[in-house]
XYZ file of C-alpha atoms in Angstrom:
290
model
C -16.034 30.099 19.098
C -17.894 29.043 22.483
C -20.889 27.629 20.299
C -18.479 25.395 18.510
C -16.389 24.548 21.296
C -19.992 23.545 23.055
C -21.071 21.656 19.972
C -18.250 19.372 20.050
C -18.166 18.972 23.812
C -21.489 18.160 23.017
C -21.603 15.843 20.323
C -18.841 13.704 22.598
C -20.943 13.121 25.496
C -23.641 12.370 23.071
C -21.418 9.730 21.703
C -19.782 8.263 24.500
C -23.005 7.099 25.827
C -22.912 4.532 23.120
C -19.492 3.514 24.227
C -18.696 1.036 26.928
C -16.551 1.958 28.691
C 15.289 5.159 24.677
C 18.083 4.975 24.464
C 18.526 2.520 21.839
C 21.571 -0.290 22.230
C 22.615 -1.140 18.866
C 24.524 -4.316 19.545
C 21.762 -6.826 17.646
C 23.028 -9.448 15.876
C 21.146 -11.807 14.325
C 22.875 -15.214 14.086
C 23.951 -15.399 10.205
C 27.220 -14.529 10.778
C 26.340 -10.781 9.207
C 28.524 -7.805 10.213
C 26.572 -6.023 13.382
C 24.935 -3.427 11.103
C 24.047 -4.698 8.168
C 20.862 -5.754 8.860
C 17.945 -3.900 7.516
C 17.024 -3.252 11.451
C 20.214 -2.532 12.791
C 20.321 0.369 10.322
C 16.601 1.271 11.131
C 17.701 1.239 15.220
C 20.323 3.654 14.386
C 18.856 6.582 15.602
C 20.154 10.272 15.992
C 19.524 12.037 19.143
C 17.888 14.617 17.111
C 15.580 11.957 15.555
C 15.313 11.007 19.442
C 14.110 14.573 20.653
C 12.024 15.206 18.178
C 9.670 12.329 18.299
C 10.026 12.112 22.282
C 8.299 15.681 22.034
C 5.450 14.590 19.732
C 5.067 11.520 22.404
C 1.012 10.722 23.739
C -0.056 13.194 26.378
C -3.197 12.690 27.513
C -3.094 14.254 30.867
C -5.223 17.245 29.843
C -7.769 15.078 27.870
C -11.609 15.430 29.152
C -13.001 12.923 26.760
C -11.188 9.548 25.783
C -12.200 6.297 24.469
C -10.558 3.344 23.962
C -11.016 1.352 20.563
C -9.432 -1.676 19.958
C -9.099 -3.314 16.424
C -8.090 -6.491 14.574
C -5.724 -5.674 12.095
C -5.610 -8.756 9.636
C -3.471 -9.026 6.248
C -6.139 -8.524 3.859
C -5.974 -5.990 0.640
C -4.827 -2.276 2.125
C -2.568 -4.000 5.296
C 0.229 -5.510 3.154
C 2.739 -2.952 4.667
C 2.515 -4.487 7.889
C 2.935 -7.902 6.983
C 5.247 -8.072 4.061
C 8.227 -8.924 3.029
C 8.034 -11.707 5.689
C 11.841 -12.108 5.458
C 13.003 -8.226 6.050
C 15.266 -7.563 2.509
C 18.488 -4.908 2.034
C 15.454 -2.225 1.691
C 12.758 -2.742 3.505
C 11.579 -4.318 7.202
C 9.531 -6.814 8.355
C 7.364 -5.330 11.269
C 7.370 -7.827 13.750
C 11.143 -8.712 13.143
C 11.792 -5.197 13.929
C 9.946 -5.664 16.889
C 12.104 -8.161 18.143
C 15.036 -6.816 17.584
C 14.049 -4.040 19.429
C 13.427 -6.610 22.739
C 16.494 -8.711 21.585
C 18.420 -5.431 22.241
C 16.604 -4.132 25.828
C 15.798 -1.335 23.480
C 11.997 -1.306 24.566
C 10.260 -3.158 26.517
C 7.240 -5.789 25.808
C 4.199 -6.167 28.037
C 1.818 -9.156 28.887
C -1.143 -9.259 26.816
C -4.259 -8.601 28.919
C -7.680 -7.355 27.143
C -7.016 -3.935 28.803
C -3.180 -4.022 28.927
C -1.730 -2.239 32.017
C 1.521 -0.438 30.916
C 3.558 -0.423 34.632
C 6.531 -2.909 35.684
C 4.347 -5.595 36.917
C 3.164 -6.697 33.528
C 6.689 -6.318 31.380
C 8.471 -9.268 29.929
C 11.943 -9.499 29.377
C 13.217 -10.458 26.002
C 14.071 -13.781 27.186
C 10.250 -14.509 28.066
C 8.849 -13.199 25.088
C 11.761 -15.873 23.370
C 11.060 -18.798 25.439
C 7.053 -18.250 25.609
C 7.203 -18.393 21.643
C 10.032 -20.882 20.881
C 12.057 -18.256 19.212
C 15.740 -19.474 19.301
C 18.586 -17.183 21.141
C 21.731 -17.426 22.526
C 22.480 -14.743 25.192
C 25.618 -11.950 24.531
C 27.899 -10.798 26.982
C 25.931 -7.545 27.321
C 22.774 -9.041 28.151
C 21.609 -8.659 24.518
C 20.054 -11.964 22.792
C 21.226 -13.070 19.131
C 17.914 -14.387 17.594
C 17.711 -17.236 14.906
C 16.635 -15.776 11.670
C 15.044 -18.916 10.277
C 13.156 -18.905 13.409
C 11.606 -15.444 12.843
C 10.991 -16.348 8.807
C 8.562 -19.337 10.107
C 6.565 -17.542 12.385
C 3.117 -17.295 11.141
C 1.823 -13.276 12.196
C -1.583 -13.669 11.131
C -3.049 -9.681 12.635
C -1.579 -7.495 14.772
C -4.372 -5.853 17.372
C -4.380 -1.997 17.870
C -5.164 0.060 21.108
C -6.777 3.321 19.402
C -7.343 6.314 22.251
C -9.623 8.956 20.788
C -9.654 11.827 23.294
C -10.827 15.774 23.321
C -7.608 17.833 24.529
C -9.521 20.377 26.902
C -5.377 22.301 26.671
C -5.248 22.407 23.155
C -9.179 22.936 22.354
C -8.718 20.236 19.895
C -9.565 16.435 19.523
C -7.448 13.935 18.151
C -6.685 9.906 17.718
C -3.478 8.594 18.808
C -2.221 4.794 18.382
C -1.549 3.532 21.910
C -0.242 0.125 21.460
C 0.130 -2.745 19.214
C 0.210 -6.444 19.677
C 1.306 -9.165 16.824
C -0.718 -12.581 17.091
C 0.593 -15.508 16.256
C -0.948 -18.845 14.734
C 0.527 -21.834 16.072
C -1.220 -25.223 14.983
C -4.302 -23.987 13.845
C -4.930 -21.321 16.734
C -4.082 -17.801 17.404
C -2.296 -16.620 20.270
C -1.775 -12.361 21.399
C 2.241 -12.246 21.758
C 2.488 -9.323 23.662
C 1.994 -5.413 23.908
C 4.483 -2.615 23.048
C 3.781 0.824 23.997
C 3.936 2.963 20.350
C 5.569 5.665 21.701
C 8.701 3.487 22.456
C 8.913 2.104 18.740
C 7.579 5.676 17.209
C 11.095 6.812 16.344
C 11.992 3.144 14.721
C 8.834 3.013 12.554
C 9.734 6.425 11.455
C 12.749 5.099 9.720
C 10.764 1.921 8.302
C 9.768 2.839 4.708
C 7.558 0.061 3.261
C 4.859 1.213 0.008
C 1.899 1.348 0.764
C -1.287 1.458 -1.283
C -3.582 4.326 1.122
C -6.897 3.495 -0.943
C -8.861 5.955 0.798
C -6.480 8.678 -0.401
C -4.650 7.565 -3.630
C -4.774 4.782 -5.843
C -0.848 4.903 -6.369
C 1.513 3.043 -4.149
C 3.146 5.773 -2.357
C 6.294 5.303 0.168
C 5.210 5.726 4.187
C 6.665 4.772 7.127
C 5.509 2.187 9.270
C 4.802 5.525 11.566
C 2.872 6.929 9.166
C 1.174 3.838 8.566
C 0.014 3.754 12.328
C -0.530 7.456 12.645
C -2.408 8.091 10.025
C -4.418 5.002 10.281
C -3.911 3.806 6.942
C -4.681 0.388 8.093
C -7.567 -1.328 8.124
C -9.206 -2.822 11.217
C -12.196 -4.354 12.827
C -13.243 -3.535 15.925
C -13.296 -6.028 18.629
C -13.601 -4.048 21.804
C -14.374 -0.736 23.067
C -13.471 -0.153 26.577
C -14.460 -3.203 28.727
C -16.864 -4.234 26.338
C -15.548 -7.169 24.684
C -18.297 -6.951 21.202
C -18.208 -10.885 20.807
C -19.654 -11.326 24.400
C -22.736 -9.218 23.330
C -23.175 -9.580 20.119
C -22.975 -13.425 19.432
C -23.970 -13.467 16.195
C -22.073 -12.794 12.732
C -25.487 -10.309 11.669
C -25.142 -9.113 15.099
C -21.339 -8.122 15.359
C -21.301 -6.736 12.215
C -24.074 -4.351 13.080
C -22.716 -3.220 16.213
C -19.558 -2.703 14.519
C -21.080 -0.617 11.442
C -22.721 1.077 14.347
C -19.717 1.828 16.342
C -17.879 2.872 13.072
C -20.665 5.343 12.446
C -20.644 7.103 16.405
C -16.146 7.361 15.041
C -17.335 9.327 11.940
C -19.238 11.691 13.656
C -16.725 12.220 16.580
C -14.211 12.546 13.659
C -16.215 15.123 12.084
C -16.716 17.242 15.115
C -12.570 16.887 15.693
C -12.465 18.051 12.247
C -14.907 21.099 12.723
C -13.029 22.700 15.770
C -9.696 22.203 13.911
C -11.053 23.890 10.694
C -12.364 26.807 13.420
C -8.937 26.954 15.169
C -7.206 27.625 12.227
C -9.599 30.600 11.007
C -9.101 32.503 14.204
């Protein structure tokens, strides 16, 4: 057990030298003239407060981590992403993403942050829903509880183009066991030819909600059939597909200014993940023989 243990500690600091360093309020309405919940996400904010507990306990801890690193990825609609980006009009059955995510702000239900390359997660940096609105010319009107009524037609037009995803990969020194959580996520929008980061939620504020979100989803990697998943699972599972654009600090287009050059670094990158993920996988597969 202490030669595997010392194998994977070892194969991470081998590795990271290549790296650079709820309460829901369910007042939405969405201005349509629909009953308060009938929309797809009004039914997926519902929440129980068993729902609640259990994915508050299964929450990102990384206070006991000894190894992390920070991957961030461009998450584009392209074949094995459709999940995330489709319908773009959320039907009786299934959610659009980013309309879920605003009517999680429209509601003070969680709270957006200002996109930075390294977003910073405190009070300083949050928007409220009425900034993330006006910044993006989403229409509103303002409720008598503070809660915003946004203009469907206004979401429909809005032209999400990737989403970028905050990765932390991390060795548990507690748990003996290594592991790679979804931090954050970030829609970006094109707006006259040019794309523009929105803003950053936190995943573990819109966990619970994306657990509710079924959408199919082809998984190529692990089955050819289209298979119902959460938008959670999605996430958590990293059934998504994603270029890397940063790791740590290092922002790859500042280094690598090429096309043949990025790509290598990237394939390169991808290559350090598999063999981190492999040495994750090894002390699991020990942990569960003892």
């Amino acid at each position: 057990m202490k030669y595997i243990v010392s194998l994977m500690l070892g194969g991470l600091l081998s590795a990271s030298s290549l790296f650079a360093q709820n309460s829901a309020n369910n007042a939405f309405r969405m201005m349509n003239g629909a009953p308060a919940t009938s929309s797809t996400e009004d039914m997926i904010t519902e929440i129980s407060s068993r729902e609640l507990f259990l994915m508050e306990n299964s929450m990102n801890d990384y206070s006991s981590a000894t190894w992390t690193r920070d991957i961030y990825r461009e998450v584009y609609d392209v074949e094995g992403n459709e999940s995330l980006f489709y319908p773009t009009v959320s039907t009786e059955k299934r959610a659009n993403l980013f309309s879920l995510l605003i009517n999680l702000l429209s509601d003070n239900t969680i709270a957006a942050y200002k996109f930075e390359d390294q977003p910073d997660f405190n009070d300083d940096s949050k928007y409220t829903a009425k900034e993330v609105m006006d910044q993006n010319r989403i229409g509103y009107t303002v409720n008598n509880n503070h809660t915003l009524s946004i203009k469907r037609e206004d979401l429909a037009n809005m032209q999400i183009t990737c989403y970028l995803v905050k990765e932390k990969w991390y060795y548990d020194i507690a748990t003996g066991k290594g592991d790679v959580r979804v931090e954050a996520i970030c829609p970006v929008i094109c707006d006259r030819g040019r794309e523009y980061p929105m803003f950053w939620v936190m995943f573990d504020d819109i966990s619970v909600y994306l657990a509710r979100a079924i959408s199919p989803v082809a998984v190529a990697n692990i089955t050819p059939v289209l298979s119902n998943a959460s938008f959670y699972d999605i996430f958590r599972n990293r059934y998504y597909r994603g270029c890397i654009y940063r790791v740590g600090v290092r922002d790859l287009a500042k280094y690598f200014t090429t096309p043949e050059s990025l790509t290598k670094e990237r394939k390169r990158i991808e290559s350090e993940l598999d063999f981190v993920q492999s040495r994750f996988d090894a002390v699991a597969t020990a942990h569960q023989k003892n």
